[in-house]
mmCIF file of C-alpha atoms and ligand atoms in Angstrom:
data_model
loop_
_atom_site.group_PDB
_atom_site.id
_atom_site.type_symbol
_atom_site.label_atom_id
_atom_site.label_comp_id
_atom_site.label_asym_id
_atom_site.label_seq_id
_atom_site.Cartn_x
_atom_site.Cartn_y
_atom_site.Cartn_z
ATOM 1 C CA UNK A 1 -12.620 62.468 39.976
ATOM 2 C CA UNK A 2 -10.698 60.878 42.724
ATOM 3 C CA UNK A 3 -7.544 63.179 43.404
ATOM 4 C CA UNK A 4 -5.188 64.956 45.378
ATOM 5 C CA UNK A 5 -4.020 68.793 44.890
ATOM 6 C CA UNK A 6 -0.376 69.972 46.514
ATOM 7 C CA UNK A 7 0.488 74.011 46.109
ATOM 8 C CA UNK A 8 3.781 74.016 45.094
ATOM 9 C CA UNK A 9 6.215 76.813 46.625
ATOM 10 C CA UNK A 10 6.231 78.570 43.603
ATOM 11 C CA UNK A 11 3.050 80.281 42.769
ATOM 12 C CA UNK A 12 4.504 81.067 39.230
ATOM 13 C CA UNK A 13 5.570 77.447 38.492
ATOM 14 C CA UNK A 14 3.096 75.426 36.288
ATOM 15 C CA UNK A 15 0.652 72.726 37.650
ATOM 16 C CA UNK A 16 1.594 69.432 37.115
ATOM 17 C CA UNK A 17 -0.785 66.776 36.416
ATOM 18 C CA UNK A 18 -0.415 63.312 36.996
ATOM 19 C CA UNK A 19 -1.622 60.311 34.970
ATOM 20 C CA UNK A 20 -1.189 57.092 36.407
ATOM 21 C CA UNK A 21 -1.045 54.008 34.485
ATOM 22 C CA UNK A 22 -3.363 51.164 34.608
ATOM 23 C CA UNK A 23 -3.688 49.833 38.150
ATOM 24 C CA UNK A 24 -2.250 52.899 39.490
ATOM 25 C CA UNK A 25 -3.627 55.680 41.411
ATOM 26 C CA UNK A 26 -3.428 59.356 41.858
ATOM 27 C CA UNK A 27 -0.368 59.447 44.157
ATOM 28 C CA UNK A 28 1.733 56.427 41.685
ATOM 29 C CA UNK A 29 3.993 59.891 39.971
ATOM 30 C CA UNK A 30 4.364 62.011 42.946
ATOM 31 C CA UNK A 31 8.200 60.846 43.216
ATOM 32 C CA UNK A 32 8.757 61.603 39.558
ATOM 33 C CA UNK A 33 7.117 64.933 39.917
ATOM 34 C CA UNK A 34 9.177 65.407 42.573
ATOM 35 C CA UNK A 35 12.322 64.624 40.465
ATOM 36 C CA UNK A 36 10.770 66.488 37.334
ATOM 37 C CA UNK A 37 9.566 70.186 39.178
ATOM 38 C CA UNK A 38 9.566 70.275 43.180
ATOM 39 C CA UNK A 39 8.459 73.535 42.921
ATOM 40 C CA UNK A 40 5.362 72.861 41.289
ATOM 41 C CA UNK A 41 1.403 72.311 42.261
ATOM 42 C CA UNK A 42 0.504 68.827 41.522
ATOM 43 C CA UNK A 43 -2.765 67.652 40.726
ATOM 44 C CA UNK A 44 -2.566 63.702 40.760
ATOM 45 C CA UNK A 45 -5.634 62.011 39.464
ATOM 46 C CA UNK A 46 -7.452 58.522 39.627
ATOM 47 C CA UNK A 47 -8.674 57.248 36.710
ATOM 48 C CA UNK A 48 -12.853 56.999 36.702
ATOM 49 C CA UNK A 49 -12.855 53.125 35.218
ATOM 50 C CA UNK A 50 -11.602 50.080 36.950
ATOM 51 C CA UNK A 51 -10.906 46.819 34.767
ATOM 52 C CA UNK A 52 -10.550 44.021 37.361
ATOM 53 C CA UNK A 53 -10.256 46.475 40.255
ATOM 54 C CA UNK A 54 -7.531 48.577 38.426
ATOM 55 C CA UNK A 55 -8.405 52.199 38.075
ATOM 56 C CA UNK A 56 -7.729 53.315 34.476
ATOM 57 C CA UNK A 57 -8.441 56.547 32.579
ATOM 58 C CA UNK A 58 -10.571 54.568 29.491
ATOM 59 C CA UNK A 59 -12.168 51.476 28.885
ATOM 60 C CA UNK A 60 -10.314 49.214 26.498
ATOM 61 C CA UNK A 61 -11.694 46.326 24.451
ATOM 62 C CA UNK A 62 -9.005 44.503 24.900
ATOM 63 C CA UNK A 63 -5.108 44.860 25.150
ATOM 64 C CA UNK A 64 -3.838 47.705 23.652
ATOM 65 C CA UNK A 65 -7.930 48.326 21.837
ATOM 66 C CA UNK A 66 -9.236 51.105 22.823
ATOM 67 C CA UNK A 67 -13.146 51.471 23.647
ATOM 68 C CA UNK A 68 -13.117 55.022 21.650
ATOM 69 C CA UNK A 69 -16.738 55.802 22.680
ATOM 70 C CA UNK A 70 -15.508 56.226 26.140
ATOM 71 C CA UNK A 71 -11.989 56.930 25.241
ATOM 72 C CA UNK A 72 -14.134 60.319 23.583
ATOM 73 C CA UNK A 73 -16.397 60.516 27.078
ATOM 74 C CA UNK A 74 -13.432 60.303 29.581
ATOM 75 C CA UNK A 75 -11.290 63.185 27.655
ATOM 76 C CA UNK A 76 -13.925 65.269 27.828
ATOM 77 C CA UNK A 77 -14.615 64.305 31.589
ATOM 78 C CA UNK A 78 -11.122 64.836 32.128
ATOM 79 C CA UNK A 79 -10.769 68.099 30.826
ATOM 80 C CA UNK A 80 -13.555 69.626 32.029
ATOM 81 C CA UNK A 81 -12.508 67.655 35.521
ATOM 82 C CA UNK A 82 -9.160 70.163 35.329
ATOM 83 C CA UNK A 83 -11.467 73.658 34.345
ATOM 84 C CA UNK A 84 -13.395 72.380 37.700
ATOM 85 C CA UNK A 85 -10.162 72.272 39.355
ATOM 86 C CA UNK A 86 -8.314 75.315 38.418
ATOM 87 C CA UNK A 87 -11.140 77.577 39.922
ATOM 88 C CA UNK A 88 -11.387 75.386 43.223
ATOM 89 C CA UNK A 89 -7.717 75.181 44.175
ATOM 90 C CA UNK A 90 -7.514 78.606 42.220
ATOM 91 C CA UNK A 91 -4.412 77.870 39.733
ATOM 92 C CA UNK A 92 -3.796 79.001 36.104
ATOM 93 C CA UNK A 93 -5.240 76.681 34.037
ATOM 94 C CA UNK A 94 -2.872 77.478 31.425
ATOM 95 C CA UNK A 95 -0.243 76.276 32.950
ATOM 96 C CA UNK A 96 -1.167 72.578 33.142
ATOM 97 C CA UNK A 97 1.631 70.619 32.264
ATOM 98 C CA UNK A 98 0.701 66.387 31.882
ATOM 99 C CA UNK A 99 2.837 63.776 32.982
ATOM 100 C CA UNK A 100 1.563 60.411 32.000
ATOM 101 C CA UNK A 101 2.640 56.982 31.692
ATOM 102 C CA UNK A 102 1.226 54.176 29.382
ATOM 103 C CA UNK A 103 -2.680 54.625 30.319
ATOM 104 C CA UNK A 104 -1.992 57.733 31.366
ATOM 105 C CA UNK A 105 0.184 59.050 28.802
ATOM 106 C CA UNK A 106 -2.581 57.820 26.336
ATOM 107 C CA UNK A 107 -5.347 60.412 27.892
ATOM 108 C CA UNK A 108 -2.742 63.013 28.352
ATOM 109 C CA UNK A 109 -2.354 62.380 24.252
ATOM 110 C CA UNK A 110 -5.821 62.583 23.626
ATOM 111 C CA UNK A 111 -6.484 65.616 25.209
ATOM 112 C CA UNK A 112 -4.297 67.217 23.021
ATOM 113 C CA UNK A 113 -5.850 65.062 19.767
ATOM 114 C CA UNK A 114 -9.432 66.750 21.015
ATOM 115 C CA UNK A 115 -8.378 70.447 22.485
ATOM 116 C CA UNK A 116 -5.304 72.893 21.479
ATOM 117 C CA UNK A 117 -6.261 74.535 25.191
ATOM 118 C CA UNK A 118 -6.048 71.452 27.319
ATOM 119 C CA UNK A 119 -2.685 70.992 28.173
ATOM 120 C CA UNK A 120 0.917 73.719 28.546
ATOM 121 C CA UNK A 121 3.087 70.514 27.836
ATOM 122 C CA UNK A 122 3.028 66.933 28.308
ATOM 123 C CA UNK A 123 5.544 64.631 29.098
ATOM 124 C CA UNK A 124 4.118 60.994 27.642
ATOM 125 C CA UNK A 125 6.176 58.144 29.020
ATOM 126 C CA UNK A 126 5.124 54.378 26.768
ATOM 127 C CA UNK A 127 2.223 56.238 24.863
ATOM 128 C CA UNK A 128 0.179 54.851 22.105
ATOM 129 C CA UNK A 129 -1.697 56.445 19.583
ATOM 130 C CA UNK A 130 -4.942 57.185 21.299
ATOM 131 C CA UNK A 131 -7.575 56.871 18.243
ATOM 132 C CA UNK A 132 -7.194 57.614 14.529
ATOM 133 C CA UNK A 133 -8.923 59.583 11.615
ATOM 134 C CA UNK A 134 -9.558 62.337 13.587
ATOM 135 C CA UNK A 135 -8.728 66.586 12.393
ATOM 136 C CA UNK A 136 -6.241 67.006 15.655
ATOM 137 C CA UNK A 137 -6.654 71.099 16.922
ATOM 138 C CA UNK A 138 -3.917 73.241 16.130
ATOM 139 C CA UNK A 139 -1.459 73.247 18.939
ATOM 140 C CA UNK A 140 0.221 75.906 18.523
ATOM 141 C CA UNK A 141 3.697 74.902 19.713
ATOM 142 C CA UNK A 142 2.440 72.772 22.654
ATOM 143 C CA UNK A 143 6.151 70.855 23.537
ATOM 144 C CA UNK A 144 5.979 67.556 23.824
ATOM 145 C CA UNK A 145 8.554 65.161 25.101
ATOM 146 C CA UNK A 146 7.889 61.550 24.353
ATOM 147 C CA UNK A 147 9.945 58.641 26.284
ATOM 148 C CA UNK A 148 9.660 54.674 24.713
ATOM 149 C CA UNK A 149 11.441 51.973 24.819
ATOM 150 C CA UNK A 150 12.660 50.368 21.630
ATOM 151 C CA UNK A 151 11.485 46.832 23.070
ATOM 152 C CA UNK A 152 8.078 47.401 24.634
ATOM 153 C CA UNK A 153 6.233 44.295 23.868
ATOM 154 C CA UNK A 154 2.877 46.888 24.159
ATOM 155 C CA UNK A 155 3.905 49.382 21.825
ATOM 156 C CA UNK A 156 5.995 49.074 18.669
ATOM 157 C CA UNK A 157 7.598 51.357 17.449
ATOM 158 C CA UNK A 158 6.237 52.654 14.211
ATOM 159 C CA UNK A 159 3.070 53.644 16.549
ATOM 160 C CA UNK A 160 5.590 55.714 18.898
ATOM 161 C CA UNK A 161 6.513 57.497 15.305
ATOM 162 C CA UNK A 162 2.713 57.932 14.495
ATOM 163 C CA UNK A 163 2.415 59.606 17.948
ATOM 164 C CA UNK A 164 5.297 61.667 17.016
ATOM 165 C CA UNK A 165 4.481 62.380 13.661
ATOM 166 C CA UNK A 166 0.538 63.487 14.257
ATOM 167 C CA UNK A 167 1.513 65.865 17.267
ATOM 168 C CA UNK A 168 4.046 67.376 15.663
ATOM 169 C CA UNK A 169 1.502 68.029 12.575
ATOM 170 C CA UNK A 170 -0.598 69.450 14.427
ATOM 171 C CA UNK A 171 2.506 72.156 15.288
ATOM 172 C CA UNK A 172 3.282 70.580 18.827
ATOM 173 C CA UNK A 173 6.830 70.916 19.566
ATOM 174 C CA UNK A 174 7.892 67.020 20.306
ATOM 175 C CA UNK A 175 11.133 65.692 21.385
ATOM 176 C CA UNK A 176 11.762 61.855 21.573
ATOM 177 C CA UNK A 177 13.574 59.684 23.659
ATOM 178 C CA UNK A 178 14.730 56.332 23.039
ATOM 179 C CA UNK A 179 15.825 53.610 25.270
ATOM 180 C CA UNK A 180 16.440 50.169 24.531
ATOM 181 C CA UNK A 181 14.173 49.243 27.215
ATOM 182 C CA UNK A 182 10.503 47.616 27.365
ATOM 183 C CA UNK A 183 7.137 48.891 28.805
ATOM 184 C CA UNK A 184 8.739 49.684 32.166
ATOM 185 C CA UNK A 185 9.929 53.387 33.268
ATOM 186 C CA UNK A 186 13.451 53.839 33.630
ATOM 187 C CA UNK A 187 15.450 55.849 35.139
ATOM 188 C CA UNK A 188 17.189 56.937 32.478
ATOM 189 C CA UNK A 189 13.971 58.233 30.861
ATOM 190 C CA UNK A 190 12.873 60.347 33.896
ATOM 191 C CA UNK A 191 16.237 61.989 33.832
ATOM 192 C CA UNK A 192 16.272 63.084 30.332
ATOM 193 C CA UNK A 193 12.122 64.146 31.021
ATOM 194 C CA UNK A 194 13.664 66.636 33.798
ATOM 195 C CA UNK A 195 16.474 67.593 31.262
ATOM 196 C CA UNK A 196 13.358 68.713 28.950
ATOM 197 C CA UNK A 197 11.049 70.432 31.039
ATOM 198 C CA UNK A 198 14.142 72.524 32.161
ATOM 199 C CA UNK A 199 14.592 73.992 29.180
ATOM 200 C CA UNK A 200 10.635 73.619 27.548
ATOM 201 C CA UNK A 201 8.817 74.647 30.333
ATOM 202 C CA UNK A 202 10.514 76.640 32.754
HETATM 203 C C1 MLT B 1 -1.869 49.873 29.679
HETATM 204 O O1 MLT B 1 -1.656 48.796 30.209
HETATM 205 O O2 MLT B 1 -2.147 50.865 30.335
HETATM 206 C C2 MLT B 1 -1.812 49.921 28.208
HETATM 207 O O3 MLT B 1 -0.603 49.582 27.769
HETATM 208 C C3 MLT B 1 -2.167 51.220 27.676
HETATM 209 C C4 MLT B 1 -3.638 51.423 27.669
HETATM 210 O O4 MLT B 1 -4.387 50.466 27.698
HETATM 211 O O5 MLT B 1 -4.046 52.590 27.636
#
């Protein structure tokens, strides 16, 4: 997959990787990164699908339907993408922490709906529930920190709380964060995601 590795300073400090959203590429979170861990590696990624030109992570049907064969295909790509990775750039693939938003934060949730071993943490900024009626693994205290805004015209609510709900049965640790905002990232959000890894991660 398209993408760009950065050692961070730290060699202890985990490996953050990025998820762009639709459109995006794999430099779109480097600021946020920045903001979130300067210390870490970064692994940004482009997504392997294009939809008019824009890279994304899956196909989708349509708005906000997911093409679940490939949904299924690109997780697994994606993960064994990051196995690939940790032995080239030589970093601790347990420490891979996602950061995701929208299409991003939706493969950065379905890695953890297919593998307990895929992911240290995830921070999931405007996720949706990537597919239903599947046994999620066991994840063992994974912590999760979920942003949304109460007015994203993409994502209601109740699907935010299904997100919640099935991570955290699956024994992820997940903290949410609520803004009255829409599909956009705020500010606000990235503030309180730093707040969170300081005290989940590090
Ligand atoms: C997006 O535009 O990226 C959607 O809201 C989320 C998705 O299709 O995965």
């Amino acid at each position: 997959m398209q993408h760009i590795f950065i050692e961070g300073n730290e060699k202890n400090a985990p490996i953050l990787l990025l998820l762009h959203g639709t459109g995006g590429n794999e430099r779109d979170l480097f600021p946020l990164a920045d903001m979130i861990d300067p210390n870490a590696s970064i692994l940004g990624v482009r997504g392997n699908v294009t939809e008019n030109e824009m890279p994304r992570f899956f196909r989708r049907l349509r708005e906000g339907v997911f093409d679940e064969a490939d949904l299924k295909f690109r997780t697994e790509e994606l993960y064994q993408f990051i196995q690939e990775m940790a032995s080239q750039y030589e970093f601790d693939r347990n420490k891979v922490v996602a950061i995701g938003y929208s299409n991003g934060a939706n493969i950065a949730g379905s890695l953890m709906y297919h593998y307990n071993d895929a992911l240290a943490g995830a921070i999931l900024f405007h996720a949706m529930v990537p597919l239903r009626n599947i046994q999620l693994p066991d994840l063992n205290g994974t912590p999760v920190f979920i942003a949304a805004g109460e007015n994203d015209p993409l994502i209601p609510s109740d699907e935010t709380k299904e997100l919640a709900f099935a991570l955290r049965n699956a024994n992820a640790v997940v903290s949410e964060f609520w803004t009255k905002g829409g599909h956009q990232l705020t500010r606000e959000e990235i503030v309180e995601a730093q707040k969170w890894y300081g005290t989940n991660i590090k």
